[in-house]
Short mmCIF file of C-alpha atoms in Angstrom, two decimals:
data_model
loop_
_atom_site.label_atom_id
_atom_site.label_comp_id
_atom_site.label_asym_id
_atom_site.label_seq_id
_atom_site.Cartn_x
_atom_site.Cartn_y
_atom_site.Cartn_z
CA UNK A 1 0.00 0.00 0.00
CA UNK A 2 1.27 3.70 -1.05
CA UNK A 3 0.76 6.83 -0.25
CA UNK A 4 1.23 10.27 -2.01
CA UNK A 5 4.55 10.93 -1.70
CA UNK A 6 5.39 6.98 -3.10
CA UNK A 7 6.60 5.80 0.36
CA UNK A 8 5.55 1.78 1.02
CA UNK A 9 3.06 1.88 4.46
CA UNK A 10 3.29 -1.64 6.07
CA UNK A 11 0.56 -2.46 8.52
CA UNK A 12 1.14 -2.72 11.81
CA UNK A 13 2.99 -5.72 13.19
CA UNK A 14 4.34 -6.02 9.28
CA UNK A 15 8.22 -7.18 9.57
CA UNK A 16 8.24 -7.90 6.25
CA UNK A 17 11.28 -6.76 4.00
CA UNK A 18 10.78 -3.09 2.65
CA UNK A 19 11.64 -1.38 -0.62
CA UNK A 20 14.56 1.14 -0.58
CA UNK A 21 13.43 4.87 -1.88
CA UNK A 22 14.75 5.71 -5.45
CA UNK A 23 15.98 9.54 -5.69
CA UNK A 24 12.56 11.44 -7.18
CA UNK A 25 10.75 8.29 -7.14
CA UNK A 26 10.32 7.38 -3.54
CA UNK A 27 9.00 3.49 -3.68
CA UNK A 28 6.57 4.05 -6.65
CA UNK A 29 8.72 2.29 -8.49
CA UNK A 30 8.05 -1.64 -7.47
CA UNK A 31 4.43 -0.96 -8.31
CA UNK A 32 4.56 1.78 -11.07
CA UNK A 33 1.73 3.83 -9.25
CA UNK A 34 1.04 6.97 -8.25
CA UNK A 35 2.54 9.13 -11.07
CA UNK A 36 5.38 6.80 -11.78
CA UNK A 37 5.56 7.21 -15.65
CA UNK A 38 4.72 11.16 -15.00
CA UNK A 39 8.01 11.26 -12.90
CA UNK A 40 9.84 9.22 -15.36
CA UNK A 41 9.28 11.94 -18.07
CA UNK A 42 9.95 15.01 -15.65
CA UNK A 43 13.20 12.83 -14.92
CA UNK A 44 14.19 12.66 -18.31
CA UNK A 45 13.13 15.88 -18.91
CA UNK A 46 14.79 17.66 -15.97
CA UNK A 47 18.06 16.06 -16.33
CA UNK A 48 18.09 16.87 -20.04
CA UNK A 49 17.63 20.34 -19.44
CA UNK A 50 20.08 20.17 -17.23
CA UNK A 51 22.25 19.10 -19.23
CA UNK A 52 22.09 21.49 -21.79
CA UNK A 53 21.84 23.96 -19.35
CA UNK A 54 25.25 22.84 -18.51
CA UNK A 55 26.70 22.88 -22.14
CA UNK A 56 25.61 26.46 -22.56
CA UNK A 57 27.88 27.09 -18.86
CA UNK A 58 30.99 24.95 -20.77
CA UNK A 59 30.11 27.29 -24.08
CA UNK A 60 30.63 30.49 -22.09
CA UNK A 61 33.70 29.01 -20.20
CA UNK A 62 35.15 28.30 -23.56
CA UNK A 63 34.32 31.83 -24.67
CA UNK A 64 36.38 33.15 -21.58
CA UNK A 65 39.13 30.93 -22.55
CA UNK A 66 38.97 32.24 -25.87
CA UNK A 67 38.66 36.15 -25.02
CA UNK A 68 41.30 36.01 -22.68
CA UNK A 69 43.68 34.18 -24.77
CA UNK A 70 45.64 32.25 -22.92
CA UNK A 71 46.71 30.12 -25.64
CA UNK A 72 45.72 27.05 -27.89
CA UNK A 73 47.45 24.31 -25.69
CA UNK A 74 45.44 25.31 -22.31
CA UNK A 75 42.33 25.28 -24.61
CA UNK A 76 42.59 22.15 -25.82
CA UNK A 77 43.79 20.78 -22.45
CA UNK A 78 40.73 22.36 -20.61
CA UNK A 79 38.66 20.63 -23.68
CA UNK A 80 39.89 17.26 -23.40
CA UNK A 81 39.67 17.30 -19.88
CA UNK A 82 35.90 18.31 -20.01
CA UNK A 83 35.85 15.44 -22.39
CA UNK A 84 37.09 12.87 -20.80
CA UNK A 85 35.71 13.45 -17.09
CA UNK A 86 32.26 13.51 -18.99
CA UNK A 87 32.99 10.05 -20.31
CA UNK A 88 34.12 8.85 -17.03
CA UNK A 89 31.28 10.55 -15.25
CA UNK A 90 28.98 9.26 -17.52
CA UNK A 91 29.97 5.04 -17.43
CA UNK A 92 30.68 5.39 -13.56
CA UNK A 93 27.08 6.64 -13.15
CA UNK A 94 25.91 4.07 -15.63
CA UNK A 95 27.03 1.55 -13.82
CA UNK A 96 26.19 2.43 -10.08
CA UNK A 97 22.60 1.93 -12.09
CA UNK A 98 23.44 -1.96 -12.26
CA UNK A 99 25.50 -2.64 -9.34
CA UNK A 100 26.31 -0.69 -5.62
CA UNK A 101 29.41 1.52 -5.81
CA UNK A 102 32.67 0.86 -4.09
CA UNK A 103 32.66 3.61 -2.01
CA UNK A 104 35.99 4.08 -1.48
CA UNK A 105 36.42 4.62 -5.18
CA UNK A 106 33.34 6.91 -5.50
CA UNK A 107 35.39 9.01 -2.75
CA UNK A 108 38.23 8.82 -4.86
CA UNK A 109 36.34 9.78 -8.03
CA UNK A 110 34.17 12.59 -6.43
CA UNK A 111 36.59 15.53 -7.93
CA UNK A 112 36.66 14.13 -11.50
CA UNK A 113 32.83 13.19 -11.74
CA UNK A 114 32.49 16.70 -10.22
CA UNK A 115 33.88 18.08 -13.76
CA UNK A 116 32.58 15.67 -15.50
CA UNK A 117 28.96 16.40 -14.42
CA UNK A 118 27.72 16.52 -18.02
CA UNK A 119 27.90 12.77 -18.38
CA UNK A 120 26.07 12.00 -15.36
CA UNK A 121 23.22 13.87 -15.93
CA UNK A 122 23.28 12.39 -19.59
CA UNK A 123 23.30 9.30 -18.26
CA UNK A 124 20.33 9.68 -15.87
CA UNK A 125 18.52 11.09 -19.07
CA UNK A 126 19.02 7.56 -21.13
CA UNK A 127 18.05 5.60 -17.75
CA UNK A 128 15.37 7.44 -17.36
CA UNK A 129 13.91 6.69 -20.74
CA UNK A 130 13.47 2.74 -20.17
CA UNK A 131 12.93 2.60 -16.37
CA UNK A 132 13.59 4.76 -12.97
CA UNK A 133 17.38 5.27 -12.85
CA UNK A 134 18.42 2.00 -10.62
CA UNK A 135 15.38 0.70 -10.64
CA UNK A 136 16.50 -2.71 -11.63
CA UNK A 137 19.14 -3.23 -9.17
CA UNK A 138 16.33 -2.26 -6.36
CA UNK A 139 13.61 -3.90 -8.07
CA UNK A 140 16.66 -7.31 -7.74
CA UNK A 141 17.93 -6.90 -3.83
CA UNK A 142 14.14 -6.25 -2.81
CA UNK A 143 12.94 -9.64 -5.04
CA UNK A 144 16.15 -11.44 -2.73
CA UNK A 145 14.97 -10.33 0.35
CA UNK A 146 11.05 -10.92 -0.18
CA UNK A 147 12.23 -14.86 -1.50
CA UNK A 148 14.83 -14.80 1.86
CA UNK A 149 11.98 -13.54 4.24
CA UNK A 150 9.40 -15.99 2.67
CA UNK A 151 11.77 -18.74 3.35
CA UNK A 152 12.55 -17.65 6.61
CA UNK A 153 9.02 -17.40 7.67
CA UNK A 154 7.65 -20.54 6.07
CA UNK A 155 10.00 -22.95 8.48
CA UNK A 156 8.46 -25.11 10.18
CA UNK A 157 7.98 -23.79 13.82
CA UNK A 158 7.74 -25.29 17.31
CA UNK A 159 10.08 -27.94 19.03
CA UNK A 160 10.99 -30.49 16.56
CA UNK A 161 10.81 -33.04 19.84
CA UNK A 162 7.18 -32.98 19.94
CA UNK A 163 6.47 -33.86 16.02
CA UNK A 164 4.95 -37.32 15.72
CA UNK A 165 6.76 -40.09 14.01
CA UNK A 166 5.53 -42.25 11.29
#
């Protein structure tokens, strides 16, 4: 059961495995209700922006570069660097969609997919086309844990001492 803002109510008593919130999506996700495919668009739609949003910031920085001309070399440098922390940004957020994140490398990234911010939001754009960004990986550890509860719960219970023999 859901309410408005997406979050999973369990009834009272309930000890039942719950589904972990998505980023803008709350836990409408394992059900696709309330508004799901309406915050799947304004997902793709707001990172999109973003991201061009962003391109037109890297356009005037360029421009600077240009005006105050500092020289071909450092342009091309501060280019390829844009570049290429883009394209790191962009397959480290890519695939913390299919599997967790060591986070000790995500600390050690945090500077470069800082610069590179362009490719993560481009990336949460494509995601966001076919399903909530990380929704499968969720949508997997919850299925585990509902199949580990269920078999947890469905032991037999009781002292095995007083079961009657055949």
């Amino acid at each position: 059961m859901s309410d408005d803002t997406g979050t999973q109510e369990t009834p009272a008593g309930s000890t039942g495995p719950r589904p972990e919130p998505i980023r803008f999506f709350g836990t409408t996700w394992v059900d696709h209700d309330n508004g799901y495919a309406a915050r799947r668009t304004a997902v793709a739609v707001g990172s999109l922006a973003a991201a061009a949003a962003s391109c037109l910031v890297l356009r005037l920085a360029y421009q600077g570069l240009q005006i105050a001309a500092i020289g071909g070399f450092v342009t091309l440098l501060m280019v390829v660097m844009f570049a290429v922390c883009s394209a790191m940004a962009f397959r480290t957020t890519w695939d913390g969609f299919s599997r967790r994140p060591d986070p000790d490398r995500q600390a050690s990234l945090r500077g470069l997919l800082t610069v590179g911010f362009v490719g993560s939001l481009l990336a949460y754009f494509l995601r966001s086309l076919t399903e909530a960004p990380g929704e499968r990986l969720h949508r997997e550890e919850y299925e585990e844990a509902r199949k580990q509860y269920e078999k947890r719960t469905s032991r037999r219970s009781g002292n095995p001492k007083n079961r009657r023999r055949p």
